[in-house]
Amino acid sequence: TGGIGTAATFNEPSGVAVTPDGGTVFVADYQNHRIRQISVSTQNVTTLAGTYYRSWAPFADGTGDAASLYSPFGVAVTADGGTVFVADQINHRIRQIDVSSRVVTTLAGSGAVAYGDGTGTDASFSYPSGVAVTPDGSTVFVGERGPPRIRQIDVSGRVVSTLAGS
């Protein structure tokens, strides 16, 4: 749940990303199926996106808690702090969250446990776990657990390609 400092609770926080100014921390709250946002100055913890896993809706794009994530593992934030990228591990997708509107969309991934380069939802991932974003926000890098590969996504065209691994 949200709260101030130690009053907030997490369930297996996995990925952490910090805005360049150090003012905001984003956390992949793995077992709560949420992305949390922490204001460093106030220690206020809020939910940016996601809701507790619902077996009937483990995946949905949407706004805030209307979006469904399934065990998000990694997070990355753009240099301007405006966009968070998420390795939505069990949904086998890379998600994008607009921080100001809290709108969650699928950047890439079909949802199938598979490997395939392609564009947007025509590409496939197998347990994406880590994400990083270039300072200009144009490229997202993804670490995949099985089989282990490093993939890259051109954000503007949503084109996924394999950078390394086999």
Short mmCIF file of C-alpha atoms in Angstrom, two decimals:
data_model
loop_
_atom_site.label_atom_id
_atom_site.label_comp_id
_atom_site.label_asym_id
_atom_site.label_seq_id
_atom_site.Cartn_x
_atom_site.Cartn_y
_atom_site.Cartn_z
CA THR A 1 0.00 0.00 0.00
CA GLY A 2 0.98 3.62 -0.24
CA GLY A 3 2.00 5.74 2.65
CA ILE A 4 4.81 7.81 4.04
CA GLY A 5 8.22 6.18 4.50
CA THR A 6 8.07 3.02 6.58
CA ALA A 7 4.24 3.05 6.59
CA ALA A 8 4.30 1.99 2.92
CA THR A 9 4.46 -1.70 2.06
CA PHE A 10 5.96 -3.58 -0.88
CA ASN A 11 5.92 -7.24 -1.93
CA GLU A 12 9.21 -8.21 -3.56
CA PRO A 13 10.34 -4.90 -5.04
CA SER A 14 12.65 -5.79 -7.92
CA GLY A 15 13.59 -2.93 -10.23
CA VAL A 16 14.39 0.63 -9.22
CA ALA A 17 14.93 3.71 -11.38
CA VAL A 18 15.68 7.27 -10.29
CA THR A 19 15.09 10.55 -12.10
CA PRO A 20 18.35 12.37 -12.89
CA ASP A 21 17.56 15.07 -10.32
CA GLY A 22 17.20 12.39 -7.64
CA GLY A 23 13.75 13.60 -6.68
CA THR A 24 11.65 10.60 -7.71
CA VAL A 25 12.20 6.85 -7.44
CA PHE A 26 10.17 4.37 -9.46
CA VAL A 27 9.89 0.79 -8.17
CA ALA A 28 8.68 -2.40 -9.83
CA ASP A 29 6.62 -3.92 -7.02
CA TYR A 30 6.84 -7.47 -8.40
CA GLN A 31 4.29 -9.41 -6.34
CA ASN A 32 1.88 -6.49 -6.00
CA HIS A 33 1.88 -6.12 -9.82
CA ARG A 34 2.32 -2.37 -9.62
CA ILE A 35 4.76 0.39 -10.44
CA ARG A 36 5.23 2.57 -7.39
CA GLN A 37 6.45 6.16 -7.26
CA ILE A 38 8.33 7.61 -4.30
CA SER A 39 8.91 11.31 -3.72
CA VAL A 40 12.33 11.45 -2.08
CA SER A 41 11.70 14.78 -0.34
CA THR A 42 8.42 13.71 1.30
CA GLN A 43 8.95 9.91 1.31
CA ASN A 44 5.39 9.63 -0.02
CA VAL A 45 4.81 6.31 -1.81
CA THR A 46 2.00 6.15 -4.37
CA THR A 47 0.94 3.74 -7.10
CA LEU A 48 1.77 5.05 -10.55
CA ALA A 49 0.16 2.13 -12.40
CA GLY A 50 -1.19 -1.36 -11.96
CA THR A 51 -3.40 -3.14 -9.52
CA TYR A 52 -3.13 -6.35 -7.58
CA TYR A 53 -3.06 -9.23 -10.05
CA ARG A 54 -6.48 -10.32 -11.18
CA SER A 55 -6.52 -13.81 -12.68
CA TRP A 56 -9.27 -12.68 -15.02
CA ALA A 57 -7.28 -9.68 -16.28
CA PRO A 58 -3.51 -10.11 -15.95
CA PHE A 59 -2.97 -7.76 -18.91
CA ALA A 60 -4.64 -4.49 -19.80
CA ASP A 61 -3.46 -1.14 -21.04
CA GLY A 62 -5.19 1.72 -19.28
CA THR A 63 -4.79 4.58 -16.85
CA GLY A 64 -3.34 4.11 -13.36
CA ASP A 65 -4.94 1.21 -11.51
CA ALA A 66 -7.09 0.36 -14.56
CA ALA A 67 -3.93 -1.02 -16.17
CA SER A 68 -2.89 -4.59 -15.35
CA LEU A 69 0.73 -5.66 -15.03
CA TYR A 70 1.83 -9.20 -14.25
CA SER A 71 4.99 -9.35 -12.15
CA PRO A 72 6.80 -6.27 -13.46
CA PHE A 73 10.50 -6.79 -12.92
CA GLY A 74 12.58 -3.94 -14.35
CA VAL A 75 11.98 -0.20 -14.71
CA ALA A 76 13.78 2.66 -16.46
CA VAL A 77 12.95 6.36 -16.58
CA THR A 78 13.74 8.93 -19.25
CA ALA A 79 16.07 11.81 -18.46
CA ASP A 80 13.15 14.25 -18.29
CA GLY A 81 11.30 11.96 -15.84
CA GLY A 82 8.25 11.92 -18.09
CA THR A 83 8.20 8.30 -19.21
CA VAL A 84 8.78 5.03 -17.37
CA PHE A 85 9.49 1.81 -19.26
CA VAL A 86 8.61 -1.52 -17.63
CA ALA A 87 9.70 -5.10 -18.25
CA ASP A 88 6.29 -6.70 -17.69
CA GLN A 89 7.81 -10.10 -17.15
CA ILE A 90 4.95 -12.61 -17.10
CA ASN A 91 2.98 -10.66 -19.73
CA HIS A 92 6.10 -10.90 -21.96
CA ARG A 93 5.74 -7.26 -22.97
CA ILE A 94 7.53 -3.94 -22.60
CA ARG A 95 5.16 -1.32 -21.27
CA GLN A 96 5.41 2.46 -21.38
CA ILE A 97 3.89 4.77 -18.76
CA ASP A 98 3.35 8.48 -19.22
CA VAL A 99 4.10 9.75 -15.71
CA SER A 100 1.89 12.85 -15.78
CA SER A 101 -1.24 11.11 -17.14
CA ARG A 102 -0.46 7.62 -15.69
CA VAL A 103 -1.47 6.10 -19.05
CA VAL A 104 0.04 2.65 -19.63
CA THR A 105 0.50 1.40 -23.19
CA THR A 106 2.27 -1.57 -24.71
CA LEU A 107 5.46 -0.48 -26.46
CA ALA A 108 6.30 -3.96 -27.76
CA GLY A 109 5.53 -7.62 -27.27
CA SER A 110 2.74 -9.94 -28.34
CA GLY A 111 2.26 -11.53 -24.94
CA ALA A 112 3.31 -14.94 -26.26
CA VAL A 113 6.31 -16.63 -24.64
CA ALA A 114 8.44 -16.57 -27.77
CA TYR A 115 11.34 -14.91 -29.52
CA GLY A 116 10.80 -12.68 -32.49
CA ASP A 117 12.06 -9.36 -33.72
CA GLY A 118 9.43 -7.14 -35.29
CA THR A 119 7.37 -4.02 -34.77
CA GLY A 120 5.25 -3.34 -31.69
CA THR A 121 2.99 -6.23 -30.79
CA ASP A 122 4.33 -8.31 -33.71
CA ALA A 123 7.57 -8.75 -31.72
CA SER A 124 7.84 -11.37 -28.97
CA PHE A 125 9.74 -11.60 -25.70
CA SER A 126 10.45 -14.43 -23.31
CA TYR A 127 10.51 -13.24 -19.70
CA PRO A 128 11.89 -9.71 -20.13
CA SER A 129 13.55 -8.74 -16.88
CA GLY A 130 15.70 -5.66 -17.22
CA VAL A 131 15.22 -2.39 -19.08
CA ALA A 132 17.36 0.67 -19.67
CA VAL A 133 16.71 3.77 -21.76
CA THR A 134 19.13 6.07 -23.57
CA PRO A 135 19.39 9.62 -22.20
CA ASP A 136 17.40 11.02 -25.14
CA GLY A 137 14.66 8.38 -24.67
CA SER A 138 14.94 7.12 -28.23
CA THR A 139 16.04 3.55 -27.52
CA VAL A 140 15.09 1.04 -24.85
CA PHE A 141 17.33 -1.94 -24.12
CA VAL A 142 15.80 -5.13 -22.74
CA GLY A 143 17.44 -8.05 -20.95
CA GLU A 144 15.57 -11.29 -21.58
CA ARG A 145 15.89 -14.28 -19.25
CA GLY A 146 15.05 -17.16 -21.48
CA PRO A 147 16.77 -17.65 -23.76
CA PRO A 148 19.18 -14.93 -22.65
CA ARG A 149 19.34 -12.06 -25.10
CA ILE A 150 19.72 -8.31 -25.15
CA ARG A 151 17.13 -6.64 -27.34
CA GLN A 152 16.72 -3.03 -28.39
CA ILE A 153 13.59 -1.09 -29.23
CA ASP A 154 13.51 2.04 -31.35
CA VAL A 155 10.83 3.90 -29.37
CA SER A 156 9.46 6.10 -32.16
CA GLY A 157 8.96 3.22 -34.61
CA ARG A 158 8.48 0.52 -31.92
CA VAL A 159 10.95 -1.66 -33.86
CA VAL A 160 12.46 -4.51 -31.82
CA SER A 161 15.77 -6.07 -32.86
CA THR A 162 18.31 -8.36 -31.21
CA LEU A 163 21.51 -6.63 -30.11
CA ALA A 164 23.33 -9.63 -28.58
CA GLY A 165 22.82 -13.20 -27.44
CA SER A 166 21.47 -16.30 -29.12
#
